[in-house]
PDB file of C-alpha atoms in Angstrom:
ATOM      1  CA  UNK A   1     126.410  66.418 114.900  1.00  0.00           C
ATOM      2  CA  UNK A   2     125.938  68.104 111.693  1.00  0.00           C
ATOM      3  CA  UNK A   3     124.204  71.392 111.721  1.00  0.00           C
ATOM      4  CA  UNK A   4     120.460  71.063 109.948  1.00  0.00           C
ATOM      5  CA  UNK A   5     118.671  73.211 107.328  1.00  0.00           C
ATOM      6  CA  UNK A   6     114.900  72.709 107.142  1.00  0.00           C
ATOM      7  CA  UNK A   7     113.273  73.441 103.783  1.00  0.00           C
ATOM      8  CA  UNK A   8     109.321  73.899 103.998  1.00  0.00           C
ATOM      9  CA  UNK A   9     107.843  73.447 100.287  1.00  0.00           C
ATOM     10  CA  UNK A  10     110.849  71.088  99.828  1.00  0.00           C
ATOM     11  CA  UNK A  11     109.274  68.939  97.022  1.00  0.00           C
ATOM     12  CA  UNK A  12     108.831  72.369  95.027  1.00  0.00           C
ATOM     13  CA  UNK A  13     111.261  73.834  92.186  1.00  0.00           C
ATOM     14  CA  UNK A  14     112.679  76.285  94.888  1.00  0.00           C
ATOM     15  CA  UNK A  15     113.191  73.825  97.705  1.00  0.00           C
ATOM     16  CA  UNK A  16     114.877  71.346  95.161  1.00  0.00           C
ATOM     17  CA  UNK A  17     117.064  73.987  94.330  1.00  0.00           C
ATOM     18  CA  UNK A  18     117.567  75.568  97.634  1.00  0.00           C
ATOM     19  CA  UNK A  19     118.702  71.830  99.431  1.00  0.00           C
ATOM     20  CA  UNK A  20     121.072  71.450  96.613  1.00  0.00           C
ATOM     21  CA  UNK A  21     123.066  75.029  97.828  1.00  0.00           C
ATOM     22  CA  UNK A  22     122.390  74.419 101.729  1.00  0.00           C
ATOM     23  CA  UNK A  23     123.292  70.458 100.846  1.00  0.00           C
ATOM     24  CA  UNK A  24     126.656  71.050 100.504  1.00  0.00           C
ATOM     25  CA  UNK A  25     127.405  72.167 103.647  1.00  0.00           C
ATOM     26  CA  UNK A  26     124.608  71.052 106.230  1.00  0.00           C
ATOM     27  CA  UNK A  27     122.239  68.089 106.838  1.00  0.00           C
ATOM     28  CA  UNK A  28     118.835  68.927 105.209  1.00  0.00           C
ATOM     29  CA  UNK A  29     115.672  67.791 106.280  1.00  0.00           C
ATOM     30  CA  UNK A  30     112.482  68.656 103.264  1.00  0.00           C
ATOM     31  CA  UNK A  31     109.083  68.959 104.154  1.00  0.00           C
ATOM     32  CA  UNK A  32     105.692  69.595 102.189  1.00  0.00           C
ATOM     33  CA  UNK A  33     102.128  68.136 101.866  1.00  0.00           C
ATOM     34  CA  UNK A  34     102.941  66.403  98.710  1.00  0.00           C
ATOM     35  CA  UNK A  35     104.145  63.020  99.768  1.00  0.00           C
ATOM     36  CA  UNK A  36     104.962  61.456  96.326  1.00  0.00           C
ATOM     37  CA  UNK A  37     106.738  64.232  95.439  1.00  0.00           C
ATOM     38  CA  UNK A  38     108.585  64.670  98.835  1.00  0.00           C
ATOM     39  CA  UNK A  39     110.060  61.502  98.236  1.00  0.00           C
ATOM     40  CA  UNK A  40     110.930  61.557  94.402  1.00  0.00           C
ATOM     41  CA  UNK A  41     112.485  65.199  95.635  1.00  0.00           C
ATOM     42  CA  UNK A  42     114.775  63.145  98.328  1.00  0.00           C
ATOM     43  CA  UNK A  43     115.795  60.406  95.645  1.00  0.00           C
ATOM     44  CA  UNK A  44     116.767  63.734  93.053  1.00  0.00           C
ATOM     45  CA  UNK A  45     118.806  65.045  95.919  1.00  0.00           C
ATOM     46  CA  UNK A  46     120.159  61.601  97.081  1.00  0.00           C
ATOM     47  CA  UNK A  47     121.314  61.594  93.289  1.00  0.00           C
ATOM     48  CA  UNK A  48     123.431  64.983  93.859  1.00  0.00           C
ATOM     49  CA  UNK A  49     124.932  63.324  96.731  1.00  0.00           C
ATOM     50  CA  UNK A  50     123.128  64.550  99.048  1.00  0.00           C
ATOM     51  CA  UNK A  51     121.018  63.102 101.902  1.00  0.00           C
ATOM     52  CA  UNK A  52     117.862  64.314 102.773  1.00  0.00           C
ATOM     53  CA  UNK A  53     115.415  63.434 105.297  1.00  0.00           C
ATOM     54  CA  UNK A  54     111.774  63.975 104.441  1.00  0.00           C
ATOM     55  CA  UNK A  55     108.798  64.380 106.704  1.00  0.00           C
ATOM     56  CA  UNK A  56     105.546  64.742 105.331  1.00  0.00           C
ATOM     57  CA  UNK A  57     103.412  67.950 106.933  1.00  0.00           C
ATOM     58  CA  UNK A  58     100.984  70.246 106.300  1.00  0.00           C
ATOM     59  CA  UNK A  59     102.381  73.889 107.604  1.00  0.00           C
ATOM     60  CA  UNK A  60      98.547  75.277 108.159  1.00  0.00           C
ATOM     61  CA  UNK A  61      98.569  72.486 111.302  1.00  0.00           C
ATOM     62  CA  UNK A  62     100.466  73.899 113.983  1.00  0.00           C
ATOM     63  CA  UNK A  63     100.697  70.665 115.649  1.00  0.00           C
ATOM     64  CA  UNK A  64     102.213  69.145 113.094  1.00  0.00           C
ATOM     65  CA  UNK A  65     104.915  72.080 112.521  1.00  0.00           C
ATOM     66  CA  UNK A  66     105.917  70.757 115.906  1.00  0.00           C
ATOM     67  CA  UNK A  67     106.065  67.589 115.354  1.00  0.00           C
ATOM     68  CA  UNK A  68     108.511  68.454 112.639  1.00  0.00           C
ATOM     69  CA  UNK A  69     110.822  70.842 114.502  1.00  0.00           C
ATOM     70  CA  UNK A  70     110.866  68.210 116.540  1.00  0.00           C
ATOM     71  CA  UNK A  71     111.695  65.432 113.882  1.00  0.00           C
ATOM     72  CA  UNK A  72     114.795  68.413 113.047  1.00  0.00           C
ATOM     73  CA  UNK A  73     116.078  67.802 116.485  1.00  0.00           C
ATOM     74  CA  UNK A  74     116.439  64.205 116.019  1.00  0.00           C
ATOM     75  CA  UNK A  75     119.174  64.957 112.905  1.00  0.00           C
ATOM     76  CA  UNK A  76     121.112  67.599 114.501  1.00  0.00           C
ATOM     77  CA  UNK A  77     121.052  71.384 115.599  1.00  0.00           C
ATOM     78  CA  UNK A  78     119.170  73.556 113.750  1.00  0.00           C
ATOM     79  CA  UNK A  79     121.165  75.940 111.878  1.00  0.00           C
ATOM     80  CA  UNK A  80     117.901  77.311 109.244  1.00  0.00           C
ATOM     81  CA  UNK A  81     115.153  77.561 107.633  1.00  0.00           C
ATOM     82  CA  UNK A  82     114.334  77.986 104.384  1.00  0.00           C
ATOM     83  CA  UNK A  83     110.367  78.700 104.384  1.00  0.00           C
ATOM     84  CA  UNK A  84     109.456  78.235 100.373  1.00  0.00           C
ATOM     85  CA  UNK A  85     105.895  76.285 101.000  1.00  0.00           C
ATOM     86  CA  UNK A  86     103.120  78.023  99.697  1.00  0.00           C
ATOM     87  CA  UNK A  87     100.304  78.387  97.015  1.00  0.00           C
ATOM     88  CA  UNK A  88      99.654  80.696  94.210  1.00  0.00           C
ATOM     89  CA  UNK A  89      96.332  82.225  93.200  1.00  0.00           C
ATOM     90  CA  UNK A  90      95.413  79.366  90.920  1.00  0.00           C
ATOM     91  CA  UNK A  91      95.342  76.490  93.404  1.00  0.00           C
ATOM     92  CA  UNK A  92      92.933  77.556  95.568  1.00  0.00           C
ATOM     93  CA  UNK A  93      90.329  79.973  97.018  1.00  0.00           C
ATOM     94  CA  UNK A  94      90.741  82.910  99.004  1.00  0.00           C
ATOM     95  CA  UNK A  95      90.146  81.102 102.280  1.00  0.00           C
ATOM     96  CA  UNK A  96      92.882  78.535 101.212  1.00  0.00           C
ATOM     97  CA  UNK A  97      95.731  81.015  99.454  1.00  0.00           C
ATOM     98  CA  UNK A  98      95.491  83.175 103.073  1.00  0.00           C
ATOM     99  CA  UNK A  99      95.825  80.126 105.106  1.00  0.00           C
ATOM    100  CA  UNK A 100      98.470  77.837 103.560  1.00  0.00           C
ATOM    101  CA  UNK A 101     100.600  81.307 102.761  1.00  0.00           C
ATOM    102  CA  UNK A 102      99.765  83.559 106.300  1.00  0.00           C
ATOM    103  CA  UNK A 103      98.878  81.134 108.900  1.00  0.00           C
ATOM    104  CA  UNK A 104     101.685  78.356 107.415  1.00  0.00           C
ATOM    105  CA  UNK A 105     104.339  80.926 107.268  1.00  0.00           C
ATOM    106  CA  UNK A 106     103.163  82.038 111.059  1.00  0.00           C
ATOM    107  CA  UNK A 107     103.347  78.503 112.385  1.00  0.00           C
ATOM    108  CA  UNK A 108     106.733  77.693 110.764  1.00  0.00           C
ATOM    109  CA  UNK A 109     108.701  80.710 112.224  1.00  0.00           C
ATOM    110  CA  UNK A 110     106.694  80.295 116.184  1.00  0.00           C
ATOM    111  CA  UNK A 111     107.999  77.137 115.827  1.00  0.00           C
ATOM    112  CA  UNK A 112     111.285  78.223 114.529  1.00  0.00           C
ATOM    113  CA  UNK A 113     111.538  80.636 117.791  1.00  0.00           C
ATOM    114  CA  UNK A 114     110.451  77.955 119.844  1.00  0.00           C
ATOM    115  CA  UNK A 115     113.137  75.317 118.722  1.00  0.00           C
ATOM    116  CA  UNK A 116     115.702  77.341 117.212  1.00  0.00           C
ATOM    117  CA  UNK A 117     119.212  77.678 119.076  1.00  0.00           C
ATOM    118  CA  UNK A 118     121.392  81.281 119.225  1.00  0.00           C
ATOM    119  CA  UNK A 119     122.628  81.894 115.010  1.00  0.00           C
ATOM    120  CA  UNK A 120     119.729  80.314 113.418  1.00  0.00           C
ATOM    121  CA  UNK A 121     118.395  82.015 110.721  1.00  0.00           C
ATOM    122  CA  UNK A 122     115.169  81.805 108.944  1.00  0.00           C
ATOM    123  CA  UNK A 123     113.947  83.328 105.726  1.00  0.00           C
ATOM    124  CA  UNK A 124     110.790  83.101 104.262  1.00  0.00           C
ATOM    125  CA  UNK A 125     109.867  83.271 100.484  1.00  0.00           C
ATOM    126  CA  UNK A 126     107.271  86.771 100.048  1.00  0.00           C
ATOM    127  CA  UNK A 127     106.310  87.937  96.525  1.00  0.00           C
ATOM    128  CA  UNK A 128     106.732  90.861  94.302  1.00  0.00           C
ATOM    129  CA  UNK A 129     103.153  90.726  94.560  1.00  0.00           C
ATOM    130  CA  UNK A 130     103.726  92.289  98.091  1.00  0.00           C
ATOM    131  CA  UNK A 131     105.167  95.426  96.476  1.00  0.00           C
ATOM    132  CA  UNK A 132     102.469  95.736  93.607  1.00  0.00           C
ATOM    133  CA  UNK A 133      99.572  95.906  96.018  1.00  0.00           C
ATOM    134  CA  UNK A 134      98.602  99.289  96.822  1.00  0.00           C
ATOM    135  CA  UNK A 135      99.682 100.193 100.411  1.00  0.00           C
ATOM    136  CA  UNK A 136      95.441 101.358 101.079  1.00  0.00           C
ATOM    137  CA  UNK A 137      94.328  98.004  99.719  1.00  0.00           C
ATOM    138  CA  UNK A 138      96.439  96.104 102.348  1.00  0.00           C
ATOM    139  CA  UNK A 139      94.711  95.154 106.147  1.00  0.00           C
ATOM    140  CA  UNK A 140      97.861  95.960 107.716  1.00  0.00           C
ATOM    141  CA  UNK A 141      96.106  96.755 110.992  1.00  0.00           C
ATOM    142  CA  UNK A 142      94.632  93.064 110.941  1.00  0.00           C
ATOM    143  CA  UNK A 143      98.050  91.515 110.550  1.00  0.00           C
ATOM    144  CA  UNK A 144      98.929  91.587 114.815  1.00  0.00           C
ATOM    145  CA  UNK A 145      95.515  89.493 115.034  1.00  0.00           C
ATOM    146  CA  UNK A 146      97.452  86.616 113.714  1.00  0.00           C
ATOM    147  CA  UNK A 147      99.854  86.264 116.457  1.00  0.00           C
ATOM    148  CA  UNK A 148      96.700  86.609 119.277  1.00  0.00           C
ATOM    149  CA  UNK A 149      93.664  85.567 117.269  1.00  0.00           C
ATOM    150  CA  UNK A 150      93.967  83.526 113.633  1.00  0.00           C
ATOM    151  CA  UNK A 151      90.096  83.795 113.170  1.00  0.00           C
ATOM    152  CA  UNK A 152      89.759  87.333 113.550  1.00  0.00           C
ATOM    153  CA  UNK A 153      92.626  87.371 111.100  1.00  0.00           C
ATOM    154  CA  UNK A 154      91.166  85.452 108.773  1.00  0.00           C
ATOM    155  CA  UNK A 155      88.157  87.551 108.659  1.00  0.00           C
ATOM    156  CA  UNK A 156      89.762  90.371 108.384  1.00  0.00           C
ATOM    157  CA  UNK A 157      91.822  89.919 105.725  1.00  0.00           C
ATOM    158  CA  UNK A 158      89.515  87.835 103.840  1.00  0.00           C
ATOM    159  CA  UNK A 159      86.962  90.387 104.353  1.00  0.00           C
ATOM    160  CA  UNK A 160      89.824  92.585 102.529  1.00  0.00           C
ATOM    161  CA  UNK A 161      89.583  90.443  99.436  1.00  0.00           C
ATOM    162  CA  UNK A 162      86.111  91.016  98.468  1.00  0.00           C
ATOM    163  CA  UNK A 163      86.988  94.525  97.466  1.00  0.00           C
ATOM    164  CA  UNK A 164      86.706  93.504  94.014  1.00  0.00           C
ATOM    165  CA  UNK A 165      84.565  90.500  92.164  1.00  0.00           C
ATOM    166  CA  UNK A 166      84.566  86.825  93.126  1.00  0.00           C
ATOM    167  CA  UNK A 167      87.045  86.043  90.342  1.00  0.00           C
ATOM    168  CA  UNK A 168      89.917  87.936  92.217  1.00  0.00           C
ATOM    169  CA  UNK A 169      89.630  86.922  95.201  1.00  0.00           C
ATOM    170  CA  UNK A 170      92.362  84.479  95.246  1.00  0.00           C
ATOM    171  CA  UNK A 171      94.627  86.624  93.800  1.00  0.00           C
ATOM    172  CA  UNK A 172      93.793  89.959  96.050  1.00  0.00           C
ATOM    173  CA  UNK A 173      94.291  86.693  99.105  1.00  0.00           C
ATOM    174  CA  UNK A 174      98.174  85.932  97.334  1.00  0.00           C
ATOM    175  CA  UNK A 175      98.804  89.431  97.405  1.00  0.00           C
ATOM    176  CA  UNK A 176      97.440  90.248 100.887  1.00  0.00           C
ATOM    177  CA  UNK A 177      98.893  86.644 102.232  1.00  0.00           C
ATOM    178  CA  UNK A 178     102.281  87.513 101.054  1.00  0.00           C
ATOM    179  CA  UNK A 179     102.435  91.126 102.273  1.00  0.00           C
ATOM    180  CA  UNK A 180     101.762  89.792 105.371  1.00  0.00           C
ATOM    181  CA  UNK A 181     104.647  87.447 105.223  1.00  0.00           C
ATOM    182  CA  UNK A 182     106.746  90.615 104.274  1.00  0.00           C
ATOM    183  CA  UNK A 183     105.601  92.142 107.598  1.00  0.00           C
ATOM    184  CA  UNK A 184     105.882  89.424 110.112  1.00  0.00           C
ATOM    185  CA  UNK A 185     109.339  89.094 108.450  1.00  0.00           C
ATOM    186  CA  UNK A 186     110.251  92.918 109.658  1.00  0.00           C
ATOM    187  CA  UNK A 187     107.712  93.260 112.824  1.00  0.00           C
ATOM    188  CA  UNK A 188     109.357  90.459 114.486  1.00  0.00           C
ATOM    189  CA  UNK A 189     112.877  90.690 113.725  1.00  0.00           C
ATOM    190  CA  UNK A 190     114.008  92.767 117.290  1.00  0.00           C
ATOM    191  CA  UNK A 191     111.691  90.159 119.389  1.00  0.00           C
ATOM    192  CA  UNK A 192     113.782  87.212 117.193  1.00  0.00           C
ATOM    193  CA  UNK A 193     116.716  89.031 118.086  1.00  0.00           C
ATOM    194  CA  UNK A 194     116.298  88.705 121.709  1.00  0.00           C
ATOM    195  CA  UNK A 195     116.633  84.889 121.225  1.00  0.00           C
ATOM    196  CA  UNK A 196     119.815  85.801 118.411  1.00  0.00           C
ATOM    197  CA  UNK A 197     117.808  84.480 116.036  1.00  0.00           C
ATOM    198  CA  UNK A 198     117.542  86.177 112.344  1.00  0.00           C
ATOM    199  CA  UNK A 199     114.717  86.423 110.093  1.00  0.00           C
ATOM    200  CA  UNK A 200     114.223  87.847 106.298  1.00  0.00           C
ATOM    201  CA  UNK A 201     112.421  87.309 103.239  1.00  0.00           C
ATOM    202  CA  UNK A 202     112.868  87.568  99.840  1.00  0.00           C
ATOM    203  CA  UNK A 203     110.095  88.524  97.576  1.00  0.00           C
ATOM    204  CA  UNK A 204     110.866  86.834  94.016  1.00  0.00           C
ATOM    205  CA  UNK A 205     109.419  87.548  90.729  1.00  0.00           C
ATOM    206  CA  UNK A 206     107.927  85.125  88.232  1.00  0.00           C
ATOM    207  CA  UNK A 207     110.069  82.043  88.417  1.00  0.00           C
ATOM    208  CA  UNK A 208     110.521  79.122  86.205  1.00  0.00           C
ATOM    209  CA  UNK A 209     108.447  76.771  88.526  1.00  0.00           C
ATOM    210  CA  UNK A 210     105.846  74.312  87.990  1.00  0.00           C
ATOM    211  CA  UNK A 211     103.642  76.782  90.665  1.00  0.00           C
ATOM    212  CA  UNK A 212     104.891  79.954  88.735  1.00  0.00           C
ATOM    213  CA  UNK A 213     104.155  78.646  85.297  1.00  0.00           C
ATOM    214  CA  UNK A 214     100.212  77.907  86.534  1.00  0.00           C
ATOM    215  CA  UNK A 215     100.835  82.158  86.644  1.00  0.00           C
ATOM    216  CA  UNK A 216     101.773  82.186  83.225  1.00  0.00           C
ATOM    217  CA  UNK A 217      98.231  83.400  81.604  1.00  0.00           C
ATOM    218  CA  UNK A 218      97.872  85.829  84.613  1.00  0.00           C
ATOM    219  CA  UNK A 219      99.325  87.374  87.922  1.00  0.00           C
ATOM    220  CA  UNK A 220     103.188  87.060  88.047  1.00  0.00           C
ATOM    221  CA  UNK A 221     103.672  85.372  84.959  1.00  0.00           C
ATOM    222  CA  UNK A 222     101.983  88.207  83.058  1.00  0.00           C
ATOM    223  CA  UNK A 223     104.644  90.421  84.356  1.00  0.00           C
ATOM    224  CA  UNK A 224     107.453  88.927  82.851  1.00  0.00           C
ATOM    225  CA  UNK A 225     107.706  91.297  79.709  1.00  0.00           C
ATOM    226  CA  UNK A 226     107.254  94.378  81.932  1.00  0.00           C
ATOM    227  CA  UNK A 227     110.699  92.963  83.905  1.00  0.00           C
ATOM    228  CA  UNK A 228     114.308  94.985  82.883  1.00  0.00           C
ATOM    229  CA  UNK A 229     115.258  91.700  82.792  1.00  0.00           C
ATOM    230  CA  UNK A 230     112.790  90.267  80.731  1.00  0.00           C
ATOM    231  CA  UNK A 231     112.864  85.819  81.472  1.00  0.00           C
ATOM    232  CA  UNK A 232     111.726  84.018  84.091  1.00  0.00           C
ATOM    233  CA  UNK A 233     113.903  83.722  86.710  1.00  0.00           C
ATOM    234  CA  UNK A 234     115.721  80.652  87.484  1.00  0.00           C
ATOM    235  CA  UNK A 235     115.017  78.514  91.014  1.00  0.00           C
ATOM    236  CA  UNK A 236     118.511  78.336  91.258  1.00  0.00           C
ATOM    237  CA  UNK A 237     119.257  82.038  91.180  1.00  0.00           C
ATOM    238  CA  UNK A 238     116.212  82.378  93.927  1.00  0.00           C
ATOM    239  CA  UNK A 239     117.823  79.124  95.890  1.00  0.00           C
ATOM    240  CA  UNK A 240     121.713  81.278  95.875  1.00  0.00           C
ATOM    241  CA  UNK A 241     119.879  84.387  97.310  1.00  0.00           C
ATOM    242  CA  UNK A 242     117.720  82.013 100.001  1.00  0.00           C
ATOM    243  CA  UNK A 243     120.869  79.987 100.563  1.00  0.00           C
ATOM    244  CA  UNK A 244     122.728  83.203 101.577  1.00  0.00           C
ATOM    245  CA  UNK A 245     120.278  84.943 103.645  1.00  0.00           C
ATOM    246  CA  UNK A 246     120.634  82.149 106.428  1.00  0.00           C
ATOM    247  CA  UNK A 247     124.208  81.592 105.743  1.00  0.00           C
ATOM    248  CA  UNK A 248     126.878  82.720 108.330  1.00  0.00           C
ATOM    249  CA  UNK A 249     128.259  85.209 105.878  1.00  0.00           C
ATOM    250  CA  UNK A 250     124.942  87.063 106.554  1.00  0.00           C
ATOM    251  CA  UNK A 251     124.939  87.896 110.167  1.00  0.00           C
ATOM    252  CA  UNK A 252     123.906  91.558 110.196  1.00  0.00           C
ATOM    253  CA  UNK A 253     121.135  90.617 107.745  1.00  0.00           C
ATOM    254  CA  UNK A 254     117.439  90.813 109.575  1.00  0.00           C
ATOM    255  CA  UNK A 255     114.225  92.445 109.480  1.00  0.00           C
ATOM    256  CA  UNK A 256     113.959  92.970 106.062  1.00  0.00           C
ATOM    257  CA  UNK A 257     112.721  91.717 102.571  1.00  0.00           C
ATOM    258  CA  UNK A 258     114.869  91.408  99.397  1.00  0.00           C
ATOM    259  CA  UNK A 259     112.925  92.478  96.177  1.00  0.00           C
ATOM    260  CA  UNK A 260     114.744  89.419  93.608  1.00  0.00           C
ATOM    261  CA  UNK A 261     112.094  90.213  90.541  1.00  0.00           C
ATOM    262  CA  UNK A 262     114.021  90.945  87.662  1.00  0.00           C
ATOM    263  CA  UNK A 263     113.516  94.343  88.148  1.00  0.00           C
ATOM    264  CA  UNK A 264     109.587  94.433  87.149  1.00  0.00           C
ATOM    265  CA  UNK A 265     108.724  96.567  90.284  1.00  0.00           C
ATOM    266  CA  UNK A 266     111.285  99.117  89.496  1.00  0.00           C
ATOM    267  CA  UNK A 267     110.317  99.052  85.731  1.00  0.00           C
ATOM    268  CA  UNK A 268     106.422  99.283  86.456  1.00  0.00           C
ATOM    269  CA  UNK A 269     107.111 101.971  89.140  1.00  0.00           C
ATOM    270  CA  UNK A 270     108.683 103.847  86.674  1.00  0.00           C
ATOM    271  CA  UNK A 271     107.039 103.497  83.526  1.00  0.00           C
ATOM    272  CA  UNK A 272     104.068 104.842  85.699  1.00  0.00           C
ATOM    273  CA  UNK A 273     106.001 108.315  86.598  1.00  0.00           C
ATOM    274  CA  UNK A 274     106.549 108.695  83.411  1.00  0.00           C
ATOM    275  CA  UNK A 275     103.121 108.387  81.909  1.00  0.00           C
ATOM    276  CA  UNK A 276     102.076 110.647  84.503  1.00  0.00           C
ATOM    277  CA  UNK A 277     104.722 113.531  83.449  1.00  0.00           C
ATOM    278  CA  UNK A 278     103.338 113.420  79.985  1.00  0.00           C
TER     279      UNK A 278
END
């Protein structure tokens, strides 16, 4: 049987992109919440010549996660996953951003270890946002609670966001959300090992998606100018870079996040030295 890549958020600018890479090489099965678009997403795809299988699920319900590993199983071995589902600040509230992008990312990759055979690999999509956020203003000591107790987690890093007004609190929750993802992505990697299983993320910058251009105003999209490469990136440089990390070709590659931004953290980092030297 042909070897399977699972792509979470598959109905999204990044999963298109991403099952058109993996596609050439691997069966793909696409997931998200979004039926509609899940299935105008497979016909695009089926268009490319490629043939994808799409199951509708919600990643914040664990038992559905299952239900789709499970779903995987029925195609062929699973080979990867490419975890892009997730929300930005302006689609939800606090409670909602921390949920769908901390808790969904935690149940795909248990799940993942659960089902996933010796050479998987997984890598899940983080955010420049993760590297912005001041190291004191992240609950780093929370982030264990989500692997023993989600409510205590939620409180706690919820609790976290209400260091400044109401209007922020999404956006503090994207930030926090996707810093954990950055963790859980490194804390795990030696107890993924033990199974041979790999798992990275990538943190992207402001990309040329229908969910980064609701940034465009604010957050990410704001950044663009301050990039050294100043555009929006394109899906399908993010989907190249995603496509590789769970390829074969990167087998020592684990434990660790890959900053693809355009160079905005590097530029911001150090614009700020040198105003401070002056």
């Amino acid at each position: 049987m042909t070897a399977v890549s699972l792509i979470t958020g598959g109905a999204g600018g990044m999963g298109v992109a991403s099952a058109k890479v993996v596609g050439r090489d691997r069966a793909v099965v696409l997931a998200d919440v979004r039926k509609e678009r899940l299935d105008a997403a497979a016909a695009e795809l089926a268009e490319h010549g490629i043939s994808a299988t799409a199951v509708h699920c919600d990643v914040t319900d664990r038992d559905a996660v299952g239900r789709l590993f499970e779903a995987v199983t029925q195609v062929g071995p699973l080979h990867s996953v490419i975890h892009t589902a997730g929300v930005s600040p302006s689609m939800g509230d606090a409670e909602y951003v921390m949920r769908t992008n901390a808790i969904g990312t935690l149940n795909v990759d248990e799940e993942f270890f659960a089902h996933a055979g010796e050479g998987a690999a997984i890598v899940n999509v983080a955010s420049m946002a993760a590297h912005l956020m001041p190291a004191e203003m992240i609950p780093s000591a929370a982030f264990p609670l989500a692997l023993s107790d989600i409510d205590a987690f939620m409180a706690a890093t919820l609790q976290a966001c209400d260091i400044a007004g109401p209007e922020a609190r999404s956006g503090l929750a994207y930030a926090i959300s996707k810093s954990f993802v950055r963790w859980f992505s490194s804390a795990q990697a030696e107890r993924f090992n033990g199974k041979g299983l790999r798992i990275v993320s990538v943190s992207p910058g402001s990309v040329d998606t229908e969910m980064g251009r609701l940034e465009e105003q604010a957050g990410a999209g704001a950044l663009v100018a301050d990039a050294a490469v100043p555009r929006w990136g394109k899906p399908e440089e993010m989907a190249e870079l995603l496509a590789f990390c769970v390829s074969d070709k990167a087998g020592y590659l684990t434990g660790t996040d890959i900053l693809n931004d355009g160079g905005v953290v590097a530029s911001m980092t150090e614009r700020a030295r040198v105003a401070q030297s002056v």
